PDB file of C-alpha atoms in Angstrom:
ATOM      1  CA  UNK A   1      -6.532   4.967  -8.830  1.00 74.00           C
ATOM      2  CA  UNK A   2      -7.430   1.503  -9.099  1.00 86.00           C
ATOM      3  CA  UNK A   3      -4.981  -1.481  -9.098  1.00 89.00           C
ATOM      4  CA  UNK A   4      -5.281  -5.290  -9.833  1.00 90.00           C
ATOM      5  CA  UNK A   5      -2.967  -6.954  -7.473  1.00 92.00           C
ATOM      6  CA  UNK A   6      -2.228 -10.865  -8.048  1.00 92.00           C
ATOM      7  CA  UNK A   7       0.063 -13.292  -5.899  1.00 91.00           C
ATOM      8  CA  UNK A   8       1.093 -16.466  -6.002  1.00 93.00           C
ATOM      9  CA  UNK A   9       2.681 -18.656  -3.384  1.00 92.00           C
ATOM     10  CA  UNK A  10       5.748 -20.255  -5.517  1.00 93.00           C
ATOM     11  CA  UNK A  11       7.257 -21.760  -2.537  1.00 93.00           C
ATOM     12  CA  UNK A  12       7.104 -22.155   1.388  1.00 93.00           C
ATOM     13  CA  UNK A  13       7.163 -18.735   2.595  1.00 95.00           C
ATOM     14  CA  UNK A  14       7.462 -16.960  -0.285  1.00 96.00           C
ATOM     15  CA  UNK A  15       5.058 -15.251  -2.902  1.00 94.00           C
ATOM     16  CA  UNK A  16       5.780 -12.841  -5.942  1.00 96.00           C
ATOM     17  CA  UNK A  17       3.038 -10.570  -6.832  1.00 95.00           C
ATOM     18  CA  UNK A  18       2.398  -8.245 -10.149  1.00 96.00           C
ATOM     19  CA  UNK A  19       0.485  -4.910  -9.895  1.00 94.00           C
ATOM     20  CA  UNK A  20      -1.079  -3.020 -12.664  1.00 94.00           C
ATOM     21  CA  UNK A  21      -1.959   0.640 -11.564  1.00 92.00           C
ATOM     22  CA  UNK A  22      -4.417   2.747 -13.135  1.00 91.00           C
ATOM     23  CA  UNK A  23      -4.813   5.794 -12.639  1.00 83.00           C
ATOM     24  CA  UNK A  24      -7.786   8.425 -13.167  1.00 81.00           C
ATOM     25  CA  UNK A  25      -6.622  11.969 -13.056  1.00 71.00           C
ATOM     26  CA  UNK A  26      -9.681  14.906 -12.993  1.00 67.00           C
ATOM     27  CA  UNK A  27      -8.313  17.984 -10.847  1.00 64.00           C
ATOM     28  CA  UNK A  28      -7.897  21.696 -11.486  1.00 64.00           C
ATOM     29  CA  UNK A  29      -6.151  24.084  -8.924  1.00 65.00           C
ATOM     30  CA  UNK A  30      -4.711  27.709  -9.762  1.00 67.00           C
ATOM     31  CA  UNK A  31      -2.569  26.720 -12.396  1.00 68.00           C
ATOM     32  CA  UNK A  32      -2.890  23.343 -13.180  1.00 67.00           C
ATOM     33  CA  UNK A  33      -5.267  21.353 -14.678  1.00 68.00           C
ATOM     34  CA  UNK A  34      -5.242  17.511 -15.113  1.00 63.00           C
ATOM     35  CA  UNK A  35      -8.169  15.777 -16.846  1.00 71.00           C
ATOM     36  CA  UNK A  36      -5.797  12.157 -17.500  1.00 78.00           C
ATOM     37  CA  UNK A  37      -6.294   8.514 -17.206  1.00 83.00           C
ATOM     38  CA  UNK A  38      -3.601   5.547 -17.919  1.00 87.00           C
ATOM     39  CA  UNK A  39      -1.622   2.832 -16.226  1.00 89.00           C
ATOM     40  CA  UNK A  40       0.958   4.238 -14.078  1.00 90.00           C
ATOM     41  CA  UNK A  41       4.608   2.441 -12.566  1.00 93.00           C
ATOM     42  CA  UNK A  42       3.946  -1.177 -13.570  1.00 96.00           C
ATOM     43  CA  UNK A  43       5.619  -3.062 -10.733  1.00 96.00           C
ATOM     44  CA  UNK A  44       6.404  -7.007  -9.628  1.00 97.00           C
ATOM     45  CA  UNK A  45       7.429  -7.795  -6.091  1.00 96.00           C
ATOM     46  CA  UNK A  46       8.960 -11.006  -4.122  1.00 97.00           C
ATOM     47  CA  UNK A  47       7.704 -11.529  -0.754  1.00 96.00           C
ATOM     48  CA  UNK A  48       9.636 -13.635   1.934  1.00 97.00           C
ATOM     49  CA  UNK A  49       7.947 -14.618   5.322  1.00 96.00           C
ATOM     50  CA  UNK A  50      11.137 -14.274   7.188  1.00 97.00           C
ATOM     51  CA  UNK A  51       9.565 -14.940  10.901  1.00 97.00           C
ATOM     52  CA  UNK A  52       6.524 -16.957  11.262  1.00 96.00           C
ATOM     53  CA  UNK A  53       4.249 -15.157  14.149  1.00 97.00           C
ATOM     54  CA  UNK A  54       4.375 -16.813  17.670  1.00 96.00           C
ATOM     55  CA  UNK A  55       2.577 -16.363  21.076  1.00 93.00           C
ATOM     56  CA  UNK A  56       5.490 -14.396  21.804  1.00 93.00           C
ATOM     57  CA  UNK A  57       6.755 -13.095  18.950  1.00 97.00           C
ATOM     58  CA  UNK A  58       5.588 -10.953  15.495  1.00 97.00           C
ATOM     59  CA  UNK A  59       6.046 -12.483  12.019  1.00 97.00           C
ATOM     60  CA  UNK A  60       8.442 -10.673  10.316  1.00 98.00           C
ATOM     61  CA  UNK A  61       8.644 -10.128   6.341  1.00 98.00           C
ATOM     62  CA  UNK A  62      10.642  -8.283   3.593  1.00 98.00           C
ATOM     63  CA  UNK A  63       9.659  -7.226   0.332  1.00 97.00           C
ATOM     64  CA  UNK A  64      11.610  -6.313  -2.535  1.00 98.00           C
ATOM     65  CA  UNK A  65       9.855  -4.140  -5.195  1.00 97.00           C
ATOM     66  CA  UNK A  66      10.604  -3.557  -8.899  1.00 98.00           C
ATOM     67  CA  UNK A  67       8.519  -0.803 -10.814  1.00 96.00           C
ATOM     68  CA  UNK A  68       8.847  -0.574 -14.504  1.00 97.00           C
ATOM     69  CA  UNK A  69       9.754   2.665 -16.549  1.00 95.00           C
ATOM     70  CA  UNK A  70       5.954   2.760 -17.792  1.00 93.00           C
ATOM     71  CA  UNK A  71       4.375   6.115 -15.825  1.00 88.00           C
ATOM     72  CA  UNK A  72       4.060   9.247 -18.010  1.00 86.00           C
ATOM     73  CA  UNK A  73       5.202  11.944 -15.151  1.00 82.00           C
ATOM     74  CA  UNK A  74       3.712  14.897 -17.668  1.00 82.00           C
ATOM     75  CA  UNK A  75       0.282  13.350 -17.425  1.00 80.00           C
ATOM     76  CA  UNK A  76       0.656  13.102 -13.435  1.00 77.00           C
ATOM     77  CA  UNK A  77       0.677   8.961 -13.960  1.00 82.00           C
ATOM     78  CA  UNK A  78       3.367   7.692 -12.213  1.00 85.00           C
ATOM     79  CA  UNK A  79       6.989   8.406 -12.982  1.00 89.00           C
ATOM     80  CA  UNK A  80       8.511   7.981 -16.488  1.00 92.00           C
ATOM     81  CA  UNK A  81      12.009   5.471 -15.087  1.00 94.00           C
ATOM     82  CA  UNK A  82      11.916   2.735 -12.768  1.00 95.00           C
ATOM     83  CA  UNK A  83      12.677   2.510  -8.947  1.00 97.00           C
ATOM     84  CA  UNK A  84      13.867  -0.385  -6.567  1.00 98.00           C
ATOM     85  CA  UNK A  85      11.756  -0.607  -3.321  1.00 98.00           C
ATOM     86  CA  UNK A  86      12.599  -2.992  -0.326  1.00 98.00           C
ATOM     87  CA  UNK A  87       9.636  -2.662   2.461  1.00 98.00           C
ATOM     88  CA  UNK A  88       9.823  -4.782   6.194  1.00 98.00           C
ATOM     89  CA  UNK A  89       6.374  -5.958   7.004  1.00 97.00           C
ATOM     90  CA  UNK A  90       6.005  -6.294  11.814  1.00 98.00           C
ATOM     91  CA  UNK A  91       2.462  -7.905  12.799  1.00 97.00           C
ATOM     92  CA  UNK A  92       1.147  -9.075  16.153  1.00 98.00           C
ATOM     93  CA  UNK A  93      -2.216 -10.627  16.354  1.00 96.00           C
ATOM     94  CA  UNK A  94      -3.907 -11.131  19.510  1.00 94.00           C
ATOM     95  CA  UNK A  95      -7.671 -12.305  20.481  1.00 91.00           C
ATOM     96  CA  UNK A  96      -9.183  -8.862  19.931  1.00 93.00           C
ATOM     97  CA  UNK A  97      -6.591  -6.877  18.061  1.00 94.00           C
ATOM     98  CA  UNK A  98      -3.565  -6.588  15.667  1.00 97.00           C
ATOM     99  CA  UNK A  99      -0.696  -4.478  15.528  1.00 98.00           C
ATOM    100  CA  UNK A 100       1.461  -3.762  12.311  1.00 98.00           C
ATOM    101  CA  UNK A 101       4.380  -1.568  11.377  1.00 98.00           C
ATOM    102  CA  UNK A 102       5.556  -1.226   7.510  1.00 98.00           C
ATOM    103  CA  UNK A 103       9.088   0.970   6.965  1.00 98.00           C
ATOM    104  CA  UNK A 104       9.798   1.132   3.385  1.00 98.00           C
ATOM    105  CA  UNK A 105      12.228   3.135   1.363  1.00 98.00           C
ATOM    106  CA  UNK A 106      12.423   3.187  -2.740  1.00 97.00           C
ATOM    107  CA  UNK A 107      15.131   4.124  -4.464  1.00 97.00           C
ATOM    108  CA  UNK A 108      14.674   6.065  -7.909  1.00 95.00           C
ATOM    109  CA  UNK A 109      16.627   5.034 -11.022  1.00 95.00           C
ATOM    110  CA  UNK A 110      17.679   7.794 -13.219  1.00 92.00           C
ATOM    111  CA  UNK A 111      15.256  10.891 -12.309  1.00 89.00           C
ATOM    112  CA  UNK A 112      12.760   9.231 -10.368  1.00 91.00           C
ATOM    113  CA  UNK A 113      12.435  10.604  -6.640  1.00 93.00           C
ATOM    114  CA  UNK A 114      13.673   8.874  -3.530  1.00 97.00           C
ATOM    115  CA  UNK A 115      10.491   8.154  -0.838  1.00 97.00           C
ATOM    116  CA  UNK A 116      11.275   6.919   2.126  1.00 98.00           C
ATOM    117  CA  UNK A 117       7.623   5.893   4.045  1.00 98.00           C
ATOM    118  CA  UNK A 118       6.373   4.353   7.806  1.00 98.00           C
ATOM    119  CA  UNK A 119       3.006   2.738   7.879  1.00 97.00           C
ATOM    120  CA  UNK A 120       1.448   1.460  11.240  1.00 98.00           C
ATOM    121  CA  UNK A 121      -1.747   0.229  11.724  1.00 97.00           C
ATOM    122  CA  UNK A 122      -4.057  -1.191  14.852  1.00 98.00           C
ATOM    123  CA  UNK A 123      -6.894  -3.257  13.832  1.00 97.00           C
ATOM    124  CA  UNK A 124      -9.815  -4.458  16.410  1.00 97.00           C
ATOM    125  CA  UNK A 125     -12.187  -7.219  16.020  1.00 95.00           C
ATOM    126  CA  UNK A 126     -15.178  -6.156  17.384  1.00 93.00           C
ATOM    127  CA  UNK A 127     -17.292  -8.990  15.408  1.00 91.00           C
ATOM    128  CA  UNK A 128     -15.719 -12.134  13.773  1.00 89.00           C
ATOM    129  CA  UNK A 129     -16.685 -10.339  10.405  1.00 94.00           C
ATOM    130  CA  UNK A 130     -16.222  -7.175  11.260  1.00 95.00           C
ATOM    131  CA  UNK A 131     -13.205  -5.106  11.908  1.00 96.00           C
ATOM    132  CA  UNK A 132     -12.694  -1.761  12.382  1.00 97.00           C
ATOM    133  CA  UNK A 133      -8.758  -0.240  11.819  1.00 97.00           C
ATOM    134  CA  UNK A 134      -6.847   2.501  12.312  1.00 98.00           C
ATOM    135  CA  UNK A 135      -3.488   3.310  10.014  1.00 97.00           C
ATOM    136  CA  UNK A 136      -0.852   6.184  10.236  1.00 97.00           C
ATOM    137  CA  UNK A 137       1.248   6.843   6.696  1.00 96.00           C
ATOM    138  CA  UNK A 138       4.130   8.608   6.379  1.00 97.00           C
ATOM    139  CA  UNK A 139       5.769   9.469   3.010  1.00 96.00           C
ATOM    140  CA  UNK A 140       8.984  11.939   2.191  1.00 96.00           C
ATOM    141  CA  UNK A 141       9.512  12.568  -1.477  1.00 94.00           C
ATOM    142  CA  UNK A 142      12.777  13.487  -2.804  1.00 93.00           C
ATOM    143  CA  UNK A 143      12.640  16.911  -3.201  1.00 90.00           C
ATOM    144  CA  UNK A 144       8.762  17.197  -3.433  1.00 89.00           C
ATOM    145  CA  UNK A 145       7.504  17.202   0.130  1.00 93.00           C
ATOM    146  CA  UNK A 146       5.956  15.211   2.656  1.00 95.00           C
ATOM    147  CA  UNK A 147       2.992  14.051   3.919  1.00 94.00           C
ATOM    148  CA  UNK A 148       1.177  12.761   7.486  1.00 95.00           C
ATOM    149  CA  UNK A 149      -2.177  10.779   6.937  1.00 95.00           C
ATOM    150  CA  UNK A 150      -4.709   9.426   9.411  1.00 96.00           C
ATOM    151  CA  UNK A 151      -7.191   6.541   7.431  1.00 96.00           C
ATOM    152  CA  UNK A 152      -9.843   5.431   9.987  1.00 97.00           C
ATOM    153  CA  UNK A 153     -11.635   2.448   8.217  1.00 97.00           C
ATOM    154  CA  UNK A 154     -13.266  -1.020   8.653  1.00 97.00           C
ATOM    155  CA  UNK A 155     -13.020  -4.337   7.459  1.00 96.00           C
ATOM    156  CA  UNK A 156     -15.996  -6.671   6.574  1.00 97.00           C
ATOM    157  CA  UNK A 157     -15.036 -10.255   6.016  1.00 95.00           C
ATOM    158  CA  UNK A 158     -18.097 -11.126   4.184  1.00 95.00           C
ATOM    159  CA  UNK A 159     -17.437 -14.687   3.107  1.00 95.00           C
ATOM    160  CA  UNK A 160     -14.410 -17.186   3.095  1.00 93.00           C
ATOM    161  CA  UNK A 161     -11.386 -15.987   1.918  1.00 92.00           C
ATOM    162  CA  UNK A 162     -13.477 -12.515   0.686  1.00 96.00           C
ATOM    163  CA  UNK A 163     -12.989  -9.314   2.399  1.00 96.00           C
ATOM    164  CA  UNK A 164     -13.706  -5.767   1.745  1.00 96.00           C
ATOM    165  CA  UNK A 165     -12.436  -3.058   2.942  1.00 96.00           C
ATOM    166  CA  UNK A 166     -13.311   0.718   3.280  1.00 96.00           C
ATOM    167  CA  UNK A 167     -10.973   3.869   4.671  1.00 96.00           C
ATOM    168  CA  UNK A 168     -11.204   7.644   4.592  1.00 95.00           C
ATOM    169  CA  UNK A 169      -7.643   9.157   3.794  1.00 93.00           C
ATOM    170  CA  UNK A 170      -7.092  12.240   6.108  1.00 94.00           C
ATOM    171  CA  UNK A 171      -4.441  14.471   5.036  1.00 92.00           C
ATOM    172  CA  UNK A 172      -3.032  15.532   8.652  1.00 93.00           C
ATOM    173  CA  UNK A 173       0.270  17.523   7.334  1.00 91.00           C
ATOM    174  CA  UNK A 174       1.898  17.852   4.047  1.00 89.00           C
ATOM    175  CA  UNK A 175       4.050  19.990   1.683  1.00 90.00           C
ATOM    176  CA  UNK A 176       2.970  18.749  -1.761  1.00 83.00           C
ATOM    177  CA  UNK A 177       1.346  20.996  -3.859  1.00 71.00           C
ATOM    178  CA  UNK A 178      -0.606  18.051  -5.327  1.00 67.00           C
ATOM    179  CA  UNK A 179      -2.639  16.800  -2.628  1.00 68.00           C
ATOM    180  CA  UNK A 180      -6.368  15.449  -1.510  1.00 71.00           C
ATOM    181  CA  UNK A 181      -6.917  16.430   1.941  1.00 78.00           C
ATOM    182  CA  UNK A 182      -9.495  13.368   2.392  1.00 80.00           C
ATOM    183  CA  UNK A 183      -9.927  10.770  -0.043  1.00 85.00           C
ATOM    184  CA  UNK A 184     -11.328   6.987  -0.129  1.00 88.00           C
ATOM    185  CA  UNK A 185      -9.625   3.491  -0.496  1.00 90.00           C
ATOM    186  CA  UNK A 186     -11.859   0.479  -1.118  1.00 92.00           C
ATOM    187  CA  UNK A 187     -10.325  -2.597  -1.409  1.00 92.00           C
ATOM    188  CA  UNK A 188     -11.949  -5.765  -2.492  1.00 92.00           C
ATOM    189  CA  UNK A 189      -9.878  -9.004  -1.902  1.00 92.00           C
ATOM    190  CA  UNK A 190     -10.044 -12.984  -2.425  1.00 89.00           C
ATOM    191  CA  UNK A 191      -7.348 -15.614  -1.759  1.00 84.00           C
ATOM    192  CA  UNK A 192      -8.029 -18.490  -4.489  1.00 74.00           C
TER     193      UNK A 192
END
């Protein structure tokens, strides 16, 4: 899967964002084969900074998501109706590390799925440039399954306002039939 992800700070505190997924499909397991590639859920979300971080307290933000009917569900690329998301964003930064917890919960218009998730992560800065992290992901399906990953990964803030970022994918537990038990995620970012 790869997804552009843009943002733009309309107003103090607040930013709205548009994602285009696309998705590359290339598995065969007894049964099923998928050899597909497309854009997936099309989605647009608002962002509001609802607690700015202190020496004593996190920063506190909500989301609220809106993906567009535009996945083909047959072809394994997303979901073929839309789905309302609203996600809470807790992060404390200290000298050395970071902590971060993400609930989230989407609801699914017409005959797309429920998923409720938890994300937490703890990030250490070992190096001004370099940071190593740690994430735990969560995600129930409606009626599809579960899943429990570990990503161990790093962080390399090469240049200003550039960072890239690597992470292994460890499938821990999970009852969907579709399922990588280790994957990658890179992520390269900018802030114009």
């Amino acid at each position: 899967m790869t997804t552009l992800c843009m943002k733009y700070g309309w107003s103090k505190n607040h930013h709205i964002a548009v994602g285009i997924p696309y998705w590359f499909n290339d598995f065969d397991i007894p049964g099923k084969e998928n050899d597909h590639d497309g854009f997936a859920n099309l989605y647009v979300f608002e962002k509001w900074q609802a607690i700015k971080e202190t020496n004593t307290r996190p920063a506190v933000a909500f989301d609220i998501w809106y993906y567009f009917p535009t996945g083909d569900s047959d072809k394994k690329l997303g979901v073929d109706d839309g789905s309302i998301k609203v996600t809470t964003e807790i992060s404390k930064a200290w000298k050395w590390f970071s902590l971060h917890i993400n609930p989230g919960y989407t609801w699914g218009l017409d005959d797309a799925p429920d998923i409720g998730e938890f994300n937490a992560a703890i990030l250490t800065k070992p190096h001004k440039t370099l940071w190593t992290a740690v994430e735990y992901n969560y995600c129930d399906k409606e009626d599809q399954g579960h899943s429990h990953d570990i990503v161990p990964g790093i962080i390399w803030k090469f240049a200003k306002d550039w960072s890239f970022k690597l992470g292994a994918p460890i499938n821990v537990d999970s009852t969907f039939t579709d399922r990588d038990r280790v994957g990658i995620i890179v992520k390269l970012f900018h802030k114009w």
